[in-house]
Structures are given as C-alpha cells and as structure tokens.
Amino acid sequence: MASEKKDGYRKNFSLILTFIVLMSVLFLLSLGLAYRFSTKYIENEFVSEKVNVLEESIKAYNDFFQKKLPEVSYYNGYLDSATAASFVDTVLLEYPFVSKVVFYDSEVSNAPVSDGLNIGRFSFGPKNIYQFGSLVPLDSVQLFSRNNTRNFIVGDDFNTLGLKLVSYIEGLDTTRVPGQDELFSNFSIVRSNKITYLNIPRMEDLKVYKKMMRSRLAANPVYQQDMLSFQLDPYKIKIKNTRPLLYQYIKIEPLTYDPLDTTEVYLSTEITLPGPFSDYKLYFISSKSFIEKEVFSYFLPIAVAILLFYSIVVLVAFLIYRNLNINQKMFKLQYDFVNNLTHEFKTPVSVIKIAGNNIKSAAALTDRELKMYGKILDEEADKLNGLMNKLLAFTQIENKAIALNRDEIKMLDFLESTVESHRLKHPDFDFSYEVSGFTTFVTDPVLLGSLFDNLAENAYKYSPAERKKLHISARLIKGKVVFRFTDQGIGIPASEINNIFKKFFRIQNQYNQNGSVGLGLAFCKELVNFMKGEITVRSKVNKGTEFKIVLPYND
C-alpha cells in the first residue's frame, strides 16, 4: 500500500512538473513573440506617426493660409503703406516662418499704364510697392512708385497673378455667384517658399472689370486692388515632436537630402511638407538603441500581463498538486485510522471472546479464576467504552453539539484525584504536581478531566520505562490559569511539531507500532478551543516534552 501511495505521489509530481515545464516553454515563447510584436509595432509607429508630427508642426501655416490671408480682402483694396505695415507686423509676429512681405498698392482702370498689364481697355498696375520684414532697412521699404521707379521691375509675381486675374475675368459667368474656394484659388499663387495673394473683388466689381475689357466706360472708373507677396522660410517652421520617445531627431531638409547609409545603426523616415514648402521634407531619425527603449516600454505591460497569466496558471497547478497530495494524505490517514481503529476494537473484543469461551467451556471455575476473568472482561470493556466515548466526544465537540458546563472545583483535589487514578492504572508512573496562585477554578470538570487524562496517557505511552515521569503545574498568571505537563519522554521532532494536533496524524516510531488512532492530541486541541483556551508545545528529542494550556479564569 505504501508503495502504491509513493507511486501515486511520483505520478502526480511528474504530471505537474511536466505541465509547469510546458507552461514555462509557452511562457518564454509568448514573451519572445510579444517582444517581436512590440518591435514591429513600434517600427510601424515610427513610419506612421510622422503624419501626426507634420499636422501639428504645420498648424501655424494652415492657420496663416486659411485665416490670415483672407483678411487682406477685408480691406477691399484700401490698404496703404501704414495699414499694410501694421498688418504685416502682426503676421511676422504670429508666424515666424514668414520672412518678408512685398505689398503692391495697385489699381484697375480703363486708362493704360506704363508698368503693369494692359488687356484691351482693361489696365492693372501698381501705384506703389513696399517691402516689410525684420531685416529690411528703413530706407528700402518703398521699392516703387509711379513717380520714382528706382529702376525696380514690377516683377513676375505681379504679372503672373495679374494674368490669372485677367483669365478669370474673361471666363467669368456673370449669371452665377462663384464659391469661395474658386475665388481663393484664382486670386492667389502658391510657389516654392512664396504665396502671392490679391484681395478678392466684389461680384459687382468683377462684372465691371469684364465690361472694361471690351470697351471704355464713360465714367472712366478706378478700382483699388491690393496684392501681397509673402516670402516664406521653411527652416523657421516650429517642429512639434508629438512622440519624443519615438523620434530622437526631427529636422527640415531639402527633398534632395540623402544621408549616408546608416540603416545598421539608425531608423529613418521622411514626409514632404505641403504647399509652398513642397521642395522640403521633415526628416526623422532615431538610433536603434533609442527605439529599443520605446519598444521595451510598450513590451513591458504585455510581459506583465503574460507573467500574471502564467503565475495564475502555475498557482492553479500548485493548488491542484497540493490538493492531490492532501487527498492522498487524507486517504492515508483515513486508511491508517480505519486499520488502527479496527485493531483497537479487535484486540479487546478478541480478549473478551476468549475469556467468554473459557468461562463457557469450563466445567467449574475457582474463585481465583472468576476474579481473573471478571477483571479481564471489565478492563477490556472499559477500553471499548473509552474509545467509543472519545470518538463520540470528539465529534460532539467538533460540531459544537454539547454545552460547556461550569462548576467550581478545588484544583488541588482535582489534581490528586486525577493522579491517583493514573497511579492505580500505571503503578510505575511517577507523578508530581503543584498549584499556586489560586485554590478554586470554575470550569467543566468532565472536559478538563478528559484533557488531563489524554495528556497523562500520552506522557506514559511515549516515555521509556526508566523515565516514566510527569510533572503537572497549575498557576494563576495575569488572570489566566496556566497548566504545564512536563515529561521526560522521547520528545517530538521539530519537523512534526506543527502536525501533532491534526486528526489521524501519528508520529512513526517504535511506540506507535501497536497501533494508535491518532486522535489524542487532536482531541486535546478541540477541547482547549471549546473551552476558549490555547494549547502549545515545546519539545526536545530524547529530552522530553512540555504541553502548555492557558484557560480563562472564572470568566
């Protein structure tokens, strides 16, 4: 039977160990896959997140293009050098990437102009041209006037947008109202590092412009048209790195910029800037060691989740393994209990049966034989009765099926009575006892007697023949009654101290070869708990054991 239990233990252990090894391999594989996934994810993020960086970085440009430029039209062509300078100052302050602004104070008329465009009867030319910027000298603000050209050529910006204006007027459908997007695209030119914008005329003015192209108008009208050319510096765009843990360096470079091959050490990507900056790009570069930090920060929560899952699985495996072992131990304890209990019952029953047969078969019995058989029957019946009472009492106490009686006893008399009964039973048992600090004690005398009897029987049973001694002390200490049972027996190994109060547990030694149910100390523990006390033990192998019981005093 022992061999089968050992084999079962090994089988359970092998299965659990195999399971844990497989789970460990799966755990390591999962970590590897998770790290690889994290690396690929961050590398994809490195490529895709550049769009967000671009959007954040050009927000100021989009605001300038969509909101600030259209403000020129609010002046309806009546900007002068002073108001233009004030307007440009706000632009330069809010948008650092605007380096210089050229202002064309222009007019449309039926009279031909020497500088500008003359298409049929339609004329478009500048009256004055100014330039504004932080690096423009004060004496160079005015570039052109009709009275003093300073040898300045009106230039391609003015002429190109003027031609665009003429083309739009020629094809204008006066029966419909054009949309804002249509007007904006036809009254502006976006070139590399430059945006030229003409204030958008009213629809009534555009209709007049169309008439002016075909004939001279009697009123000879003149209309003010303002044009501004914004020169932009892409290197002044403020880069907003929305992923500082992903992108180590971001810079603006020409589209033709092509660094040396650094793919072994660095990761890089790029994205073209929009509109007038289309000849430039945002260039992103990070060292692989820098990227690994971001990979690890992404990988760490996944690894923790995997580790938590693995820990739960291992814990479940451990609990299953522990429960299997507990079940095996319980099965062994129950098996031993049944065997020992059978033995304990079988021995007195056999003796009683033999004595009964001898009495029945004898023709006549002497007085000596009658007394001998009577004593045998009485003792064996007492053993059976005691065993049954212990089992019954244990079950009742464990299930709290009995009530605690409270009677006052004289402690010294109680000890004398207990000691005397054991001396009669075991004449070779050397008893000593003492009481100090109190004389009476309110308790359940039956339960206390059972407690004393079990500890005394244990002391006798587990002591060598030459050291069958027991000293019982009863003291009142700090409002508690403290009993100590000190013997000189074989002692209890330190490894077994925590198990001796468990049901059906028996220490394997020569004193247990004749069988023991394993309920004695468990019964004592239940008794003490039922009496709201505590029981502890100290022991040294081959030196002796001391049981200490603390009970409430007259509560």
PDB file of N, CA, C and O in Angstrom, residues 60-90:
ATOM      1  N   ALA A  60       0.345  76.077 -37.624  1.00  0.00           N
ATOM      2  CA  ALA A  60       0.507  77.525 -37.736  1.00  0.00           C
ATOM      3  C   ALA A  60       0.410  77.968 -39.203  1.00  0.00           C
ATOM      4  O   ALA A  60      -0.223  78.991 -39.528  1.00  0.00           O
ATOM      5  N   TYR A  61       1.014  77.197 -40.110  1.00  0.00           N
ATOM      6  CA  TYR A  61       0.924  77.525 -41.531  1.00  0.00           C
ATOM      7  C   TYR A  61      -0.524  77.421 -42.023  1.00  0.00           C
ATOM      8  O   TYR A  61      -0.995  78.301 -42.762  1.00  0.00           O
ATOM      9  N   ASN A  62      -1.224  76.361 -41.635  1.00  0.00           N
ATOM     10  CA  ASN A  62      -2.625  76.199 -42.056  1.00  0.00           C
ATOM     11  C   ASN A  62      -3.475  77.357 -41.541  1.00  0.00           C
ATOM     12  O   ASN A  62      -4.371  77.844 -42.240  1.00  0.00           O
ATOM     13  N   ASP A  63      -3.194  77.781 -40.310  1.00  0.00           N
ATOM     14  CA  ASP A  63      -3.932  78.912 -39.751  1.00  0.00           C
ATOM     15  C   ASP A  63      -3.636  80.178 -40.570  1.00  0.00           C
ATOM     16  O   ASP A  63      -4.548  80.962 -40.859  1.00  0.00           O
ATOM     17  N   PHE A  64      -2.374  80.347 -40.916  1.00  0.00           N
ATOM     18  CA  PHE A  64      -1.979  81.507 -41.734  1.00  0.00           C
ATOM     19  C   PHE A  64      -2.673  81.468 -43.098  1.00  0.00           C
ATOM     20  O   PHE A  64      -3.226  82.469 -43.561  1.00  0.00           O
ATOM     21  N   PHE A  65      -2.667  80.316 -43.737  1.00  0.00           N
ATOM     22  CA  PHE A  65      -3.198  80.187 -45.093  1.00  0.00           C
ATOM     23  C   PHE A  65      -4.722  80.306 -45.127  1.00  0.00           C
ATOM     24  O   PHE A  65      -5.284  80.917 -46.043  1.00  0.00           O
ATOM     25  N   GLN A  66      -5.387  79.726 -44.127  1.00  0.00           N
ATOM     26  CA  GLN A  66      -6.850  79.650 -44.160  1.00  0.00           C
ATOM     27  C   GLN A  66      -7.523  80.847 -43.482  1.00  0.00           C
ATOM     28  O   GLN A  66      -8.668  81.163 -43.800  1.00  0.00           O
ATOM     29  N   LYS A  67      -6.820  81.511 -42.560  1.00  0.00           N
ATOM     30  CA  LYS A  67      -7.463  82.591 -41.802  1.00  0.00           C
ATOM     31  C   LYS A  67      -6.816  83.952 -42.023  1.00  0.00           C
ATOM     32  O   LYS A  67      -7.508  84.957 -42.191  1.00  0.00           O
ATOM     33  N   LYS A  68      -5.474  83.972 -41.995  1.00  0.00           N
ATOM     34  CA  LYS A  68      -4.803  85.274 -42.063  1.00  0.00           C
ATOM     35  C   LYS A  68      -4.801  85.853 -43.476  1.00  0.00           C
ATOM     36  O   LYS A  68      -5.064  87.055 -43.664  1.00  0.00           O
ATOM     37  N   LEU A  69      -4.517  85.022 -44.470  1.00  0.00           N
ATOM     38  CA  LEU A  69      -4.501  85.524 -45.848  1.00  0.00           C
ATOM     39  C   LEU A  69      -5.832  86.158 -46.265  1.00  0.00           C
ATOM     40  O   LEU A  69      -5.850  87.246 -46.845  1.00  0.00           O
ATOM     41  N   PRO A  70      -6.961  85.494 -45.980  1.00  0.00           N
ATOM     42  CA  PRO A  70      -8.239  86.096 -46.406  1.00  0.00           C
ATOM     43  C   PRO A  70      -8.537  87.447 -45.764  1.00  0.00           C
ATOM     44  O   PRO A  70      -9.403  88.186 -46.254  1.00  0.00           O
ATOM     45  N   GLU A  71      -7.811  87.811 -44.704  1.00  0.00           N
ATOM     46  CA  GLU A  71      -8.040  89.119 -44.087  1.00  0.00           C
ATOM     47  C   GLU A  71      -7.698  90.268 -45.042  1.00  0.00           C
ATOM     48  O   GLU A  71      -8.207  91.384 -44.895  1.00  0.00           O
ATOM     49  N   VAL A  72      -6.817  89.985 -46.014  1.00  0.00           N
ATOM     50  CA  VAL A  72      -6.454  91.028 -46.984  1.00  0.00           C
ATOM     51  C   VAL A  72      -7.693  91.546 -47.705  1.00  0.00           C
ATOM     52  O   VAL A  72      -7.833  92.751 -47.981  1.00  0.00           O
ATOM     53  N   SER A  73      -8.619  90.625 -47.975  1.00  0.00           N
ATOM     54  CA  SER A  73      -9.841  91.029 -48.712  1.00  0.00           C
ATOM     55  C   SER A  73     -10.750  91.909 -47.864  1.00  0.00           C
ATOM     56  O   SER A  73     -11.600  92.624 -48.405  1.00  0.00           O
ATOM     57  N   TYR A  74     -10.597  91.857 -46.544  1.00  0.00           N
ATOM     58  CA  TYR A  74     -11.470  92.675 -45.698  1.00  0.00           C
ATOM     59  C   TYR A  74     -11.232  94.172 -45.913  1.00  0.00           C
ATOM     60  O   TYR A  74     -12.112  95.002 -45.658  1.00  0.00           O
ATOM     61  N   TYR A  75     -10.025  94.547 -46.394  1.00  0.00           N
ATOM     62  CA  TYR A  75      -9.704  95.961 -46.587  1.00  0.00           C
ATOM     63  C   TYR A  75     -10.263  96.498 -47.902  1.00  0.00           C
ATOM     64  O   TYR A  75     -10.183  97.714 -48.177  1.00  0.00           O
ATOM     65  N   ASN A  76     -10.796  95.588 -48.770  1.00  0.00           N
ATOM     66  CA  ASN A  76     -11.440  95.987 -50.033  1.00  0.00           C
ATOM     67  C   ASN A  76     -10.526  96.843 -50.899  1.00  0.00           C
ATOM     68  O   ASN A  76     -10.972  97.766 -51.600  1.00  0.00           O
ATOM     69  N   GLY A  77      -9.227  96.580 -50.846  1.00  0.00           N
ATOM     70  CA  GLY A  77      -8.292  97.296 -51.722  1.00  0.00           C
ATOM     71  C   GLY A  77      -7.810  98.622 -51.176  1.00  0.00           C
ATOM     72  O   GLY A  77      -7.045  99.320 -51.857  1.00  0.00           O
ATOM     73  N   TYR A  78      -8.210  99.002 -49.986  1.00  0.00           N
ATOM     74  CA  TYR A  78      -7.856 100.313 -49.458  1.00  0.00           C
ATOM     75  C   TYR A  78      -6.741 100.264 -48.425  1.00  0.00           C
ATOM     76  O   TYR A  78      -6.700 101.058 -47.503  1.00  0.00           O
ATOM     77  N   LEU A  79      -5.832  99.323 -48.587  1.00  0.00           N
ATOM     78  CA  LEU A  79      -4.634  99.306 -47.749  1.00  0.00           C
ATOM     79  C   LEU A  79      -3.690 100.401 -48.223  1.00  0.00           C
ATOM     80  O   LEU A  79      -3.506 100.615 -49.428  1.00  0.00           O
ATOM     81  N   ASP A  80      -3.057 101.072 -47.257  1.00  0.00           N
ATOM     82  CA  ASP A  80      -1.962 101.983 -47.604  1.00  0.00           C
ATOM     83  C   ASP A  80      -0.712 101.482 -46.910  1.00  0.00           C
ATOM     84  O   ASP A  80      -0.717 100.433 -46.278  1.00  0.00           O
ATOM     85  N   SER A  81       0.357 102.216 -47.057  1.00  0.00           N
ATOM     86  CA  SER A  81       1.633 101.738 -46.511  1.00  0.00           C
ATOM     87  C   SER A  81       1.571 101.566 -44.993  1.00  0.00           C
ATOM     88  O   SER A  81       2.155 100.622 -44.442  1.00  0.00           O
ATOM     89  N   ALA A  82       0.861 102.429 -44.310  1.00  0.00           N
ATOM     90  CA  ALA A  82       0.797 102.368 -42.840  1.00  0.00           C
ATOM     91  C   ALA A  82      -0.023 101.155 -42.376  1.00  0.00           C
ATOM     92  O   ALA A  82       0.422 100.374 -41.511  1.00  0.00           O
ATOM     93  N   THR A  83      -1.239 101.005 -42.951  1.00  0.00           N
ATOM     94  CA  THR A  83      -2.070  99.869 -42.539  1.00  0.00           C
ATOM     95  C   THR A  83      -1.459  98.554 -42.997  1.00  0.00           C
ATOM     96  O   THR A  83      -1.557  97.527 -42.312  1.00  0.00           O
ATOM     97  N   ALA A  84      -0.807  98.561 -44.155  1.00  0.00           N
ATOM     98  CA  ALA A  84      -0.129  97.359 -44.626  1.00  0.00           C
ATOM     99  C   ALA A  84       1.017  96.982 -43.682  1.00  0.00           C
ATOM    100  O   ALA A  84       1.240  95.814 -43.371  1.00  0.00           O
ATOM    101  N   ALA A  85       1.777  97.998 -43.218  1.00  0.00           N
ATOM    102  CA  ALA A  85       2.888  97.743 -42.294  1.00  0.00           C
ATOM    103  C   ALA A  85       2.375  97.162 -40.985  1.00  0.00           C
ATOM    104  O   ALA A  85       2.973  96.233 -40.411  1.00  0.00           O
ATOM    105  N   SER A  86       1.233  97.712 -40.507  1.00  0.00           N
ATOM    106  CA  SER A  86       0.653  97.188 -39.267  1.00  0.00           C
ATOM    107  C   SER A  86       0.186  95.745 -39.434  1.00  0.00           C
ATOM    108  O   SER A  86       0.393  94.895 -38.561  1.00  0.00           O
ATOM    109  N   PHE A  87      -0.464  95.468 -40.583  1.00  0.00           N
ATOM    110  CA  PHE A  87      -0.937  94.113 -40.862  1.00  0.00           C
ATOM    111  C   PHE A  87       0.238  93.137 -40.945  1.00  0.00           C
ATOM    112  O   PHE A  87       0.209  92.035 -40.370  1.00  0.00           O
ATOM    113  N   VAL A  88       1.300  93.553 -41.621  1.00  0.00           N
ATOM    114  CA  VAL A  88       2.470  92.682 -41.783  1.00  0.00           C
ATOM    115  C   VAL A  88       3.151  92.436 -40.442  1.00  0.00           C
ATOM    116  O   VAL A  88       3.648  91.324 -40.183  1.00  0.00           O
ATOM    117  N   ASP A  89       3.177  93.463 -39.587  1.00  0.00           N
ATOM    118  CA  ASP A  89       3.795  93.277 -38.256  1.00  0.00           C
ATOM    119  C   ASP A  89       3.119  92.152 -37.486  1.00  0.00           C
ATOM    120  O   ASP A  89       3.783  91.349 -36.827  1.00  0.00           O
ATOM    121  N   THR A  90       1.792  92.096 -37.550  1.00  0.00           N
ATOM    122  CA  THR A  90       1.076  91.010 -36.845  1.00  0.00           C
ATOM    123  C   THR A  90       1.391  89.656 -37.466  1.00  0.00           C
ATOM    124  O   THR A  90       1.514  88.655 -36.766  1.00  0.00           O
TER     125      THR A  90
END
